[in-house]
């Protein structure tokens, strides 16, 4: 079975750094310096979640940062896909997957990292050609043990686990052969973003970029 072209692009993209920062941006004015700090720290692939009114404008601002590869997270339906594409997103991330969401991403030409939490969900997406999946919510859905279990019957799938992962637990996931990277919100604490502590955020990124990968 031929793989989805978007999955092939995502696999190349997600092997570039061990961690994708998962970002909740409240203030558009903070978007560009936040992206600059993360890219300077060695984490160029960024996920901006569509959880705030500022998200789309923040995404557009980050897309102009040299070296940044900006994706849209929390895509729930076709309208989100279209809005993310228009804002300059180069890929999309969803907590789950529905037929309408998958179709919209294909029609928009937006590579999608669809979320799964069970073997059946993974198998369904595999039948559709997807080879790179988000495992969410990782910690609550079985964590490292679940991913180890999935590697036997589904050896051709690769995962980006997200949800409940921090710097101290990220390496446990990254050492698994079926994990390309992890997603984490610890890279951009809201208090540091609000304070404009870009040096501190760059330091967090540098520490994450050094994780075994």
CSV table of C-alpha atoms in Angstrom, one decimal:
chain,number,residue,atom,x,y,z
A,1,UNK,CA,0.0,0.0,0.0
A,2,UNK,CA,1.4,3.4,-1.0
A,3,UNK,CA,1.9,5.9,1.8
A,4,UNK,CA,0.3,9.3,2.0
A,5,UNK,CA,2.6,11.9,0.4
A,6,UNK,CA,1.9,14.2,3.4
A,7,UNK,CA,3.2,11.5,5.8
A,8,UNK,CA,6.4,11.2,3.8
A,9,UNK,CA,6.9,15.0,4.1
A,10,UNK,CA,6.1,14.9,7.8
A,11,UNK,CA,8.5,12.1,8.5
A,12,UNK,CA,11.3,14.1,7.0
A,13,UNK,CA,10.2,17.2,8.9
A,14,UNK,CA,9.8,15.6,12.3
A,15,UNK,CA,13.2,14.0,12.3
A,16,UNK,CA,14.8,17.4,12.2
A,17,UNK,CA,14.6,18.0,16.0
A,18,UNK,CA,13.6,15.9,19.0
A,19,UNK,CA,10.9,18.2,20.2
A,20,UNK,CA,8.1,20.2,18.6
A,21,UNK,CA,7.1,23.1,20.9
A,22,UNK,CA,3.3,23.1,21.3
A,23,UNK,CA,2.4,26.8,21.7
A,24,UNK,CA,-0.6,28.6,23.0
A,25,UNK,CA,-0.2,32.3,22.0
A,26,UNK,CA,-2.4,34.9,23.6
A,27,UNK,CA,-0.7,38.0,22.4
A,28,UNK,CA,0.3,38.5,18.7
A,29,UNK,CA,3.0,40.8,19.7
A,30,UNK,CA,4.8,38.0,21.4
A,31,UNK,CA,4.6,35.6,18.5
A,32,UNK,CA,7.7,36.6,16.4
A,33,UNK,CA,10.2,36.9,19.3
A,34,UNK,CA,8.9,33.6,20.7
A,35,UNK,CA,9.5,31.9,17.4
A,36,UNK,CA,12.9,33.5,17.1
A,37,UNK,CA,13.9,32.3,20.5
A,38,UNK,CA,12.8,28.7,19.8
A,39,UNK,CA,14.5,28.6,16.4
A,40,UNK,CA,17.7,30.1,17.9
A,41,UNK,CA,17.6,27.3,20.5
A,42,UNK,CA,17.5,24.6,17.8
A,43,UNK,CA,13.8,23.9,17.6
A,44,UNK,CA,12.6,25.1,14.2
A,45,UNK,CA,9.4,23.1,13.9
A,46,UNK,CA,6.6,24.9,15.8
A,47,UNK,CA,3.0,24.0,16.5
A,48,UNK,CA,0.6,26.9,17.2
A,49,UNK,CA,-2.6,25.6,18.7
A,50,UNK,CA,-5.9,27.1,17.5
A,51,UNK,CA,-7.0,27.7,21.1
A,52,UNK,CA,-6.9,31.5,21.3
A,53,UNK,CA,-8.3,34.4,19.2
A,54,UNK,CA,-4.7,35.4,18.4
A,55,UNK,CA,-3.6,32.0,17.1
A,56,UNK,CA,-4.0,32.6,13.3
A,57,UNK,CA,-2.3,36.0,13.4
A,58,UNK,CA,0.4,34.5,15.6
A,59,UNK,CA,1.0,31.8,13.1
A,60,UNK,CA,1.3,34.2,10.2
A,61,UNK,CA,3.8,36.3,12.2
A,62,UNK,CA,5.9,33.2,13.1
A,63,UNK,CA,5.8,32.0,9.5
A,64,UNK,CA,8.0,35.0,8.6
A,65,UNK,CA,10.8,34.1,11.0
A,66,UNK,CA,13.8,32.7,9.1
A,67,UNK,CA,14.2,29.0,9.7
A,68,UNK,CA,10.8,28.5,11.3
A,69,UNK,CA,8.5,25.8,10.0
A,70,UNK,CA,5.1,26.6,11.4
A,71,UNK,CA,2.2,24.2,11.8
A,72,UNK,CA,-1.3,24.6,13.1
A,73,UNK,CA,-2.5,22.4,16.0
A,74,UNK,CA,-5.9,21.5,17.3
A,75,UNK,CA,-7.4,21.3,13.9
A,76,UNK,CA,-11.0,20.0,14.4
A,77,UNK,CA,-12.7,20.4,11.0
A,78,UNK,CA,-12.5,21.7,7.4
A,79,UNK,CA,-12.8,25.4,8.5
A,80,UNK,CA,-9.8,25.1,10.7
A,81,UNK,CA,-7.8,23.5,7.9
A,82,UNK,CA,-8.7,26.3,5.5
A,83,UNK,CA,-7.9,29.0,8.1
A,84,UNK,CA,-4.6,27.4,9.0
A,85,UNK,CA,-3.6,27.1,5.3
A,86,UNK,CA,-4.4,30.8,4.7
A,87,UNK,CA,-2.4,31.8,7.8
A,88,UNK,CA,0.7,30.2,6.3
A,89,UNK,CA,0.7,26.8,8.1
A,90,UNK,CA,3.0,24.3,6.5
A,91,UNK,CA,1.4,21.3,8.3
A,92,UNK,CA,-1.5,20.5,10.5
A,93,UNK,CA,-1.9,18.6,13.8
A,94,UNK,CA,-5.2,17.2,15.1
A,95,UNK,CA,-6.0,15.5,18.4
A,96,UNK,CA,-8.0,12.8,16.5
A,97,UNK,CA,-9.1,12.2,13.0
A,98,UNK,CA,-12.4,12.3,11.2
A,99,UNK,CA,-13.2,11.6,7.5
A,100,UNK,CA,-14.1,15.2,6.9
A,101,UNK,CA,-10.9,16.5,8.5
A,102,UNK,CA,-8.7,14.1,6.5
A,103,UNK,CA,-10.5,15.0,3.3
A,104,UNK,CA,-10.2,18.7,3.9
A,105,UNK,CA,-6.4,18.4,4.6
A,106,UNK,CA,-6.0,16.5,1.4
A,107,UNK,CA,-8.0,19.0,-0.6
A,108,UNK,CA,-6.0,21.9,0.9
A,109,UNK,CA,-2.7,20.1,0.3
A,110,UNK,CA,-1.9,20.5,4.0
A,111,UNK,CA,0.2,17.6,5.4
A,112,UNK,CA,-1.7,16.4,8.5
A,113,UNK,CA,-0.4,14.7,11.6
A,114,UNK,CA,-3.6,13.0,12.8
A,115,UNK,CA,-4.1,11.9,16.4
A,116,UNK,CA,-4.7,8.4,17.6
A,117,UNK,CA,-5.0,6.8,21.0
A,118,UNK,CA,-5.9,3.2,20.2
A,119,UNK,CA,-4.7,0.4,17.8
A,120,UNK,CA,-7.9,0.5,15.8
A,121,UNK,CA,-7.5,4.2,15.2
A,122,UNK,CA,-3.9,3.7,14.0
A,123,UNK,CA,-5.0,0.8,11.8
A,124,UNK,CA,-7.8,2.9,10.2
A,125,UNK,CA,-5.4,5.7,9.3
A,126,UNK,CA,-2.8,3.2,8.1
A,127,UNK,CA,-5.4,1.8,5.7
A,128,UNK,CA,-5.7,5.4,4.3
A,129,UNK,CA,-1.9,5.6,3.7
A,130,UNK,CA,-0.9,7.5,6.8
A,131,UNK,CA,2.4,6.4,8.3
A,132,UNK,CA,3.2,9.2,10.7
A,133,UNK,CA,0.7,9.7,13.5
A,134,UNK,CA,0.3,11.8,16.7
A,135,UNK,CA,-0.2,9.7,19.8
A,136,UNK,CA,-2.5,11.7,22.1
A,137,UNK,CA,-3.0,12.1,25.0
A,138,UNK,CA,0.3,10.2,25.3
A,139,UNK,CA,0.7,9.9,29.1
A,140,UNK,CA,-3.0,9.2,29.7
A,141,UNK,CA,-3.3,6.7,26.8
A,142,UNK,CA,-0.5,4.4,28.0
A,143,UNK,CA,2.6,6.3,27.4
A,144,UNK,CA,5.9,4.5,26.6
A,145,UNK,CA,4.4,1.1,27.2
A,146,UNK,CA,1.6,1.6,24.7
A,147,UNK,CA,4.0,2.7,22.0
A,148,UNK,CA,6.2,-0.3,22.7
A,149,UNK,CA,3.1,-2.5,22.3
A,150,UNK,CA,2.1,-0.9,19.0
A,151,UNK,CA,5.6,-1.4,17.5
A,152,UNK,CA,5.1,-5.1,17.2
A,153,UNK,CA,1.9,-5.4,15.1
A,154,UNK,CA,2.3,-2.0,13.4
A,155,UNK,CA,6.1,-1.8,12.7
A,156,UNK,CA,5.7,0.6,9.8
A,157,UNK,CA,4.1,3.4,11.8
A,158,UNK,CA,6.0,6.3,13.3
A,159,UNK,CA,4.6,8.5,16.1
A,160,UNK,CA,4.9,12.0,17.7
A,161,UNK,CA,3.6,11.5,21.2
A,162,UNK,CA,2.1,14.6,22.8
A,163,UNK,CA,0.3,15.2,26.1
A,164,UNK,CA,1.7,15.0,29.6
A,165,UNK,CA,5.3,14.9,28.4
A,166,UNK,CA,8.0,17.1,30.0
A,167,UNK,CA,11.8,17.4,29.7
A,168,UNK,CA,12.3,14.7,32.3
A,169,UNK,CA,10.1,12.1,30.5
A,170,UNK,CA,10.8,13.1,26.8
A,171,UNK,CA,13.9,10.9,26.6
A,172,UNK,CA,11.9,7.8,27.6
A,173,UNK,CA,9.8,8.3,24.4
A,174,UNK,CA,12.6,9.4,22.2
A,175,UNK,CA,14.6,6.2,22.7
A,176,UNK,CA,11.8,4.1,21.1
A,177,UNK,CA,12.4,3.2,17.5
A,178,UNK,CA,8.9,4.1,16.4
A,179,UNK,CA,9.0,7.6,17.8
A,180,UNK,CA,10.2,10.4,15.6
A,181,UNK,CA,9.9,13.3,18.1
A,182,UNK,CA,7.7,14.4,20.9
A,183,UNK,CA,5.5,17.4,21.3
A,184,UNK,CA,5.7,19.5,24.4
A,185,UNK,CA,4.3,22.7,26.0
A,186,UNK,CA,7.1,23.1,28.5
A,187,UNK,CA,9.2,25.0,26.1
A,188,UNK,CA,7.1,28.1,26.3
A,189,UNK,CA,5.7,28.6,29.8
A,190,UNK,CA,3.0,31.3,29.7
A,191,UNK,CA,4.6,33.3,32.5
A,192,UNK,CA,7.9,33.5,30.6
A,193,UNK,CA,6.2,34.4,27.4
A,194,UNK,CA,4.1,37.1,29.1
A,195,UNK,CA,7.3,38.5,30.7
A,196,UNK,CA,9.2,38.4,27.4
A,197,UNK,CA,11.9,36.1,28.8
A,198,UNK,CA,13.2,35.1,25.4
A,199,UNK,CA,16.7,34.2,26.7
A,200,UNK,CA,15.1,31.8,29.2
A,201,UNK,CA,12.9,30.2,26.5
A,202,UNK,CA,15.9,29.9,24.2
A,203,UNK,CA,17.8,28.1,27.0
A,204,UNK,CA,14.8,25.7,27.4
A,205,UNK,CA,14.9,25.0,23.6
A,206,UNK,CA,18.7,24.4,23.7
A,207,UNK,CA,18.2,21.8,26.5
A,208,UNK,CA,15.5,20.1,24.5
A,209,UNK,CA,17.4,20.1,21.3
A,210,UNK,CA,20.2,18.2,23.0
A,211,UNK,CA,17.9,15.3,24.0
A,212,UNK,CA,18.9,11.9,22.4
A,213,UNK,CA,17.2,11.6,19.1
